[in-house]
mmCIF file of C-alpha atoms in Angstrom:
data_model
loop_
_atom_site.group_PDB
_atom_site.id
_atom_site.type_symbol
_atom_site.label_atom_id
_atom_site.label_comp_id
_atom_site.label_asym_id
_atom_site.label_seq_id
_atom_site.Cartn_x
_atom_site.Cartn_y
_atom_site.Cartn_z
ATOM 1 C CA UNK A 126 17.091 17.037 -32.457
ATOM 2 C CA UNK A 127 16.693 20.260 -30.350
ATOM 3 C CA UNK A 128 19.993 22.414 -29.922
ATOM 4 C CA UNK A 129 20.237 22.903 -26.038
ATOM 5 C CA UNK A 130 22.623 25.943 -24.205
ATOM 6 C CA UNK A 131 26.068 26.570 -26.088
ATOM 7 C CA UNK A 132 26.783 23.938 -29.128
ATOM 8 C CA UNK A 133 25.076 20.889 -27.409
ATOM 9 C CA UNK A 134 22.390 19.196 -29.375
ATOM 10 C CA UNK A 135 19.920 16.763 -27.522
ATOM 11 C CA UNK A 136 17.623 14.098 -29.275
ATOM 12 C CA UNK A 137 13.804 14.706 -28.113
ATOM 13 C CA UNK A 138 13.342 10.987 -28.712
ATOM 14 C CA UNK A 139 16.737 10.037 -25.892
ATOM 15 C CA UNK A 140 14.697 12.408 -23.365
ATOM 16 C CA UNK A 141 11.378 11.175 -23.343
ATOM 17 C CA UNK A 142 10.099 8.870 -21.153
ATOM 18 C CA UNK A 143 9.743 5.370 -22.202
ATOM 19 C CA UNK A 144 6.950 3.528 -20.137
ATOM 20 C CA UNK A 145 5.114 5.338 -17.116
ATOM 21 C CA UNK A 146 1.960 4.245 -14.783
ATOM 22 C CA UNK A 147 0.589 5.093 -11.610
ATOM 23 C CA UNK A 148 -0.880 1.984 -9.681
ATOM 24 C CA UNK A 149 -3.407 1.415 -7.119
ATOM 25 C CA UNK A 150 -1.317 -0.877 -4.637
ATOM 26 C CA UNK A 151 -2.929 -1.858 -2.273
ATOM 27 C CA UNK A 152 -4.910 -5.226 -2.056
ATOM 28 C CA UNK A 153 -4.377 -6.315 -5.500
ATOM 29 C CA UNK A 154 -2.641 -3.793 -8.037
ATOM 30 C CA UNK A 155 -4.355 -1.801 -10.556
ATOM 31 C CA UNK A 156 -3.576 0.388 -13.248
ATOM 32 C CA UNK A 157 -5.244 3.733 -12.428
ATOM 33 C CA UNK A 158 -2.926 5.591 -15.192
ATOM 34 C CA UNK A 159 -0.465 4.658 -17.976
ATOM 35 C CA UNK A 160 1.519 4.985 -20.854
ATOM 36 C CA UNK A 161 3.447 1.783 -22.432
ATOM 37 C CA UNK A 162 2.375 -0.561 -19.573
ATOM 38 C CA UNK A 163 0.570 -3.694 -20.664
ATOM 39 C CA UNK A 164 0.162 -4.761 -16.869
ATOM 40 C CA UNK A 165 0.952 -4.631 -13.447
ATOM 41 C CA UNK A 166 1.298 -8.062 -11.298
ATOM 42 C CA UNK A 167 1.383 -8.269 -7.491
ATOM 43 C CA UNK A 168 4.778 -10.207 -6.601
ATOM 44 C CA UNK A 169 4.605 -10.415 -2.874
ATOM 45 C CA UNK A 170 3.594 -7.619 -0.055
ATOM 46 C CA UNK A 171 5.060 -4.597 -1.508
ATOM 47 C CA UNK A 172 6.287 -6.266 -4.883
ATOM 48 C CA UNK A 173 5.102 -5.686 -8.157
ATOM 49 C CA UNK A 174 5.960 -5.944 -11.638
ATOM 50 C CA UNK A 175 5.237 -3.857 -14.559
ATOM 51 C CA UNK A 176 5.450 -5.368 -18.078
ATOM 52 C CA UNK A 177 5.750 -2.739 -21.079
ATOM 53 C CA UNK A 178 3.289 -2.813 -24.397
ATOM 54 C CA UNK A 179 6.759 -2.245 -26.307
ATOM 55 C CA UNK A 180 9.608 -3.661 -25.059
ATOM 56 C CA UNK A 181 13.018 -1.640 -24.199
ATOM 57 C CA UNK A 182 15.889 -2.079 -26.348
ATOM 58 C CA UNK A 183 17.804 -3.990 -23.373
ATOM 59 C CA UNK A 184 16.935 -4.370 -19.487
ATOM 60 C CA UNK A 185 19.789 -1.272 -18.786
ATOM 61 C CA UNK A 186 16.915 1.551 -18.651
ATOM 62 C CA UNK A 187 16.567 3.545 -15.941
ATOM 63 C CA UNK A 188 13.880 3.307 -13.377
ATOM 64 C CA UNK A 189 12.168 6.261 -11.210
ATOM 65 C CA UNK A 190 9.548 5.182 -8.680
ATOM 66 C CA UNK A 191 7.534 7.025 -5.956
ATOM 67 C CA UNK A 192 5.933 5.324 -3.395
ATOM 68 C CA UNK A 193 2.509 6.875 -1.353
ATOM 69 C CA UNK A 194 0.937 5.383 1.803
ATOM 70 C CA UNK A 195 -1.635 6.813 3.802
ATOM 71 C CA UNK A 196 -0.798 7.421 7.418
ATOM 72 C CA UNK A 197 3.327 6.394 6.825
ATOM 73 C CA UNK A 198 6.336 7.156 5.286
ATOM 74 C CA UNK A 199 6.887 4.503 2.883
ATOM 75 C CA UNK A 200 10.314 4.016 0.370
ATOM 76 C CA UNK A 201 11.013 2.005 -2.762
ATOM 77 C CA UNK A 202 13.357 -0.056 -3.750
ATOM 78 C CA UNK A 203 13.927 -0.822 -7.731
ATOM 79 C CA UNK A 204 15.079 -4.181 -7.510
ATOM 80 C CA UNK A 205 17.008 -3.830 -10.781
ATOM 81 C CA UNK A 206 19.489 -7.050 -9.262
ATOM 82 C CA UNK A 207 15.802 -8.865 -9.090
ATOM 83 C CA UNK A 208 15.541 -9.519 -13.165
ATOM 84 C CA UNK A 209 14.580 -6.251 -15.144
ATOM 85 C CA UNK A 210 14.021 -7.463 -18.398
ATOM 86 C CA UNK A 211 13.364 -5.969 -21.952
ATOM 87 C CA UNK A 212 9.717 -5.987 -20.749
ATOM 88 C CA UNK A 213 9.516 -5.701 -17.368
ATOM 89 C CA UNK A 214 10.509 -3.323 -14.808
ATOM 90 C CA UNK A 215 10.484 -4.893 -10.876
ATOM 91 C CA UNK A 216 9.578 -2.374 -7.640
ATOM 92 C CA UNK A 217 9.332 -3.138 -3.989
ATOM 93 C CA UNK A 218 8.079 -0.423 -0.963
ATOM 94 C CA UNK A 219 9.151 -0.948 2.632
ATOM 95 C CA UNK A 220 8.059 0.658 5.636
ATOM 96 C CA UNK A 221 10.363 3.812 6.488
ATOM 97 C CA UNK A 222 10.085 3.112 10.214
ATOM 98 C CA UNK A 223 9.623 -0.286 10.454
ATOM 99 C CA UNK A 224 11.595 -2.266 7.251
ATOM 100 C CA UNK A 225 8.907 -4.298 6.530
ATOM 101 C CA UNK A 226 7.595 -4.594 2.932
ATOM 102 C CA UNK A 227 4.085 -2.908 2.390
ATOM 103 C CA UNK A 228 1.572 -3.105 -0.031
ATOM 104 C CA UNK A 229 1.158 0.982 -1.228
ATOM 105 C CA UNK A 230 0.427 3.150 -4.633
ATOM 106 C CA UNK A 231 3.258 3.655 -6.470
ATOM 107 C CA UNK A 232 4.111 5.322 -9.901
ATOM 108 C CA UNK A 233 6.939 4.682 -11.761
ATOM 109 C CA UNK A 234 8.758 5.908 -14.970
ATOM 110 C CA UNK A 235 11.133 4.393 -17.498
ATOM 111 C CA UNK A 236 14.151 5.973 -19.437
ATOM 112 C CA UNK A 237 16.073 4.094 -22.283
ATOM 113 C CA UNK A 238 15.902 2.840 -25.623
ATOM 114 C CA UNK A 239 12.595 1.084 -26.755
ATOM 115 C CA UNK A 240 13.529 -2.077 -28.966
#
């Protein structure tokens, strides 16, 4: 426990980030970079799943993903509603101009409670 501005104390362990990877998305999915992540599996064209070494306490963690595509302007979409589980985390990328799902690098990280 770190003490923060004023009387607020923070836990180091709370802050740190849980599971994070940066994956090679296009054609089949690779890991290029991790931390916690067992695997990544190609879902569908722009889908992909992550599954953690250790699994989260519960499936309420928090997701951050970025998205790169050469030559667009892709988005993601954390399809939390999809089935996040205690070891699995669920991302999508679409097509900024066009909607349709692409295949693209992404990296991701994960905030919560490990089990």
């Amino acid at each position: 426990t770190i003490r923060g501005e004023g009387s607020a104390q923070t836990s180091i362990q709370q802050g740190l980030a849980k599971q994070w990877c940066h994956t090679s998305g296009v054609g089949t999915p690779a890991l290029a970079d991790s931390f916690n992540t067992a695997s990544v599996t190609d879902l569908e064209t722009g889908g992909q799943s992550f599954t953690f070494t250790s699994a989260m306490a519960n499936a309420n963690f928090s997701t951050q993903a970025l998205v790169y595509l050469s030559g667009q302007i892709a988005t993601i979409q954390q399809l939390t509603d999809s089935g996040n589980t205690q070891t699995t985390a669920l991302t999508a990328a679409k097509s900024h101009t066009t909607s349709a799902s692409v295949d693209a690098d992404k990296s991701i990280t994960v905030h919560g409670d490990l089990a």
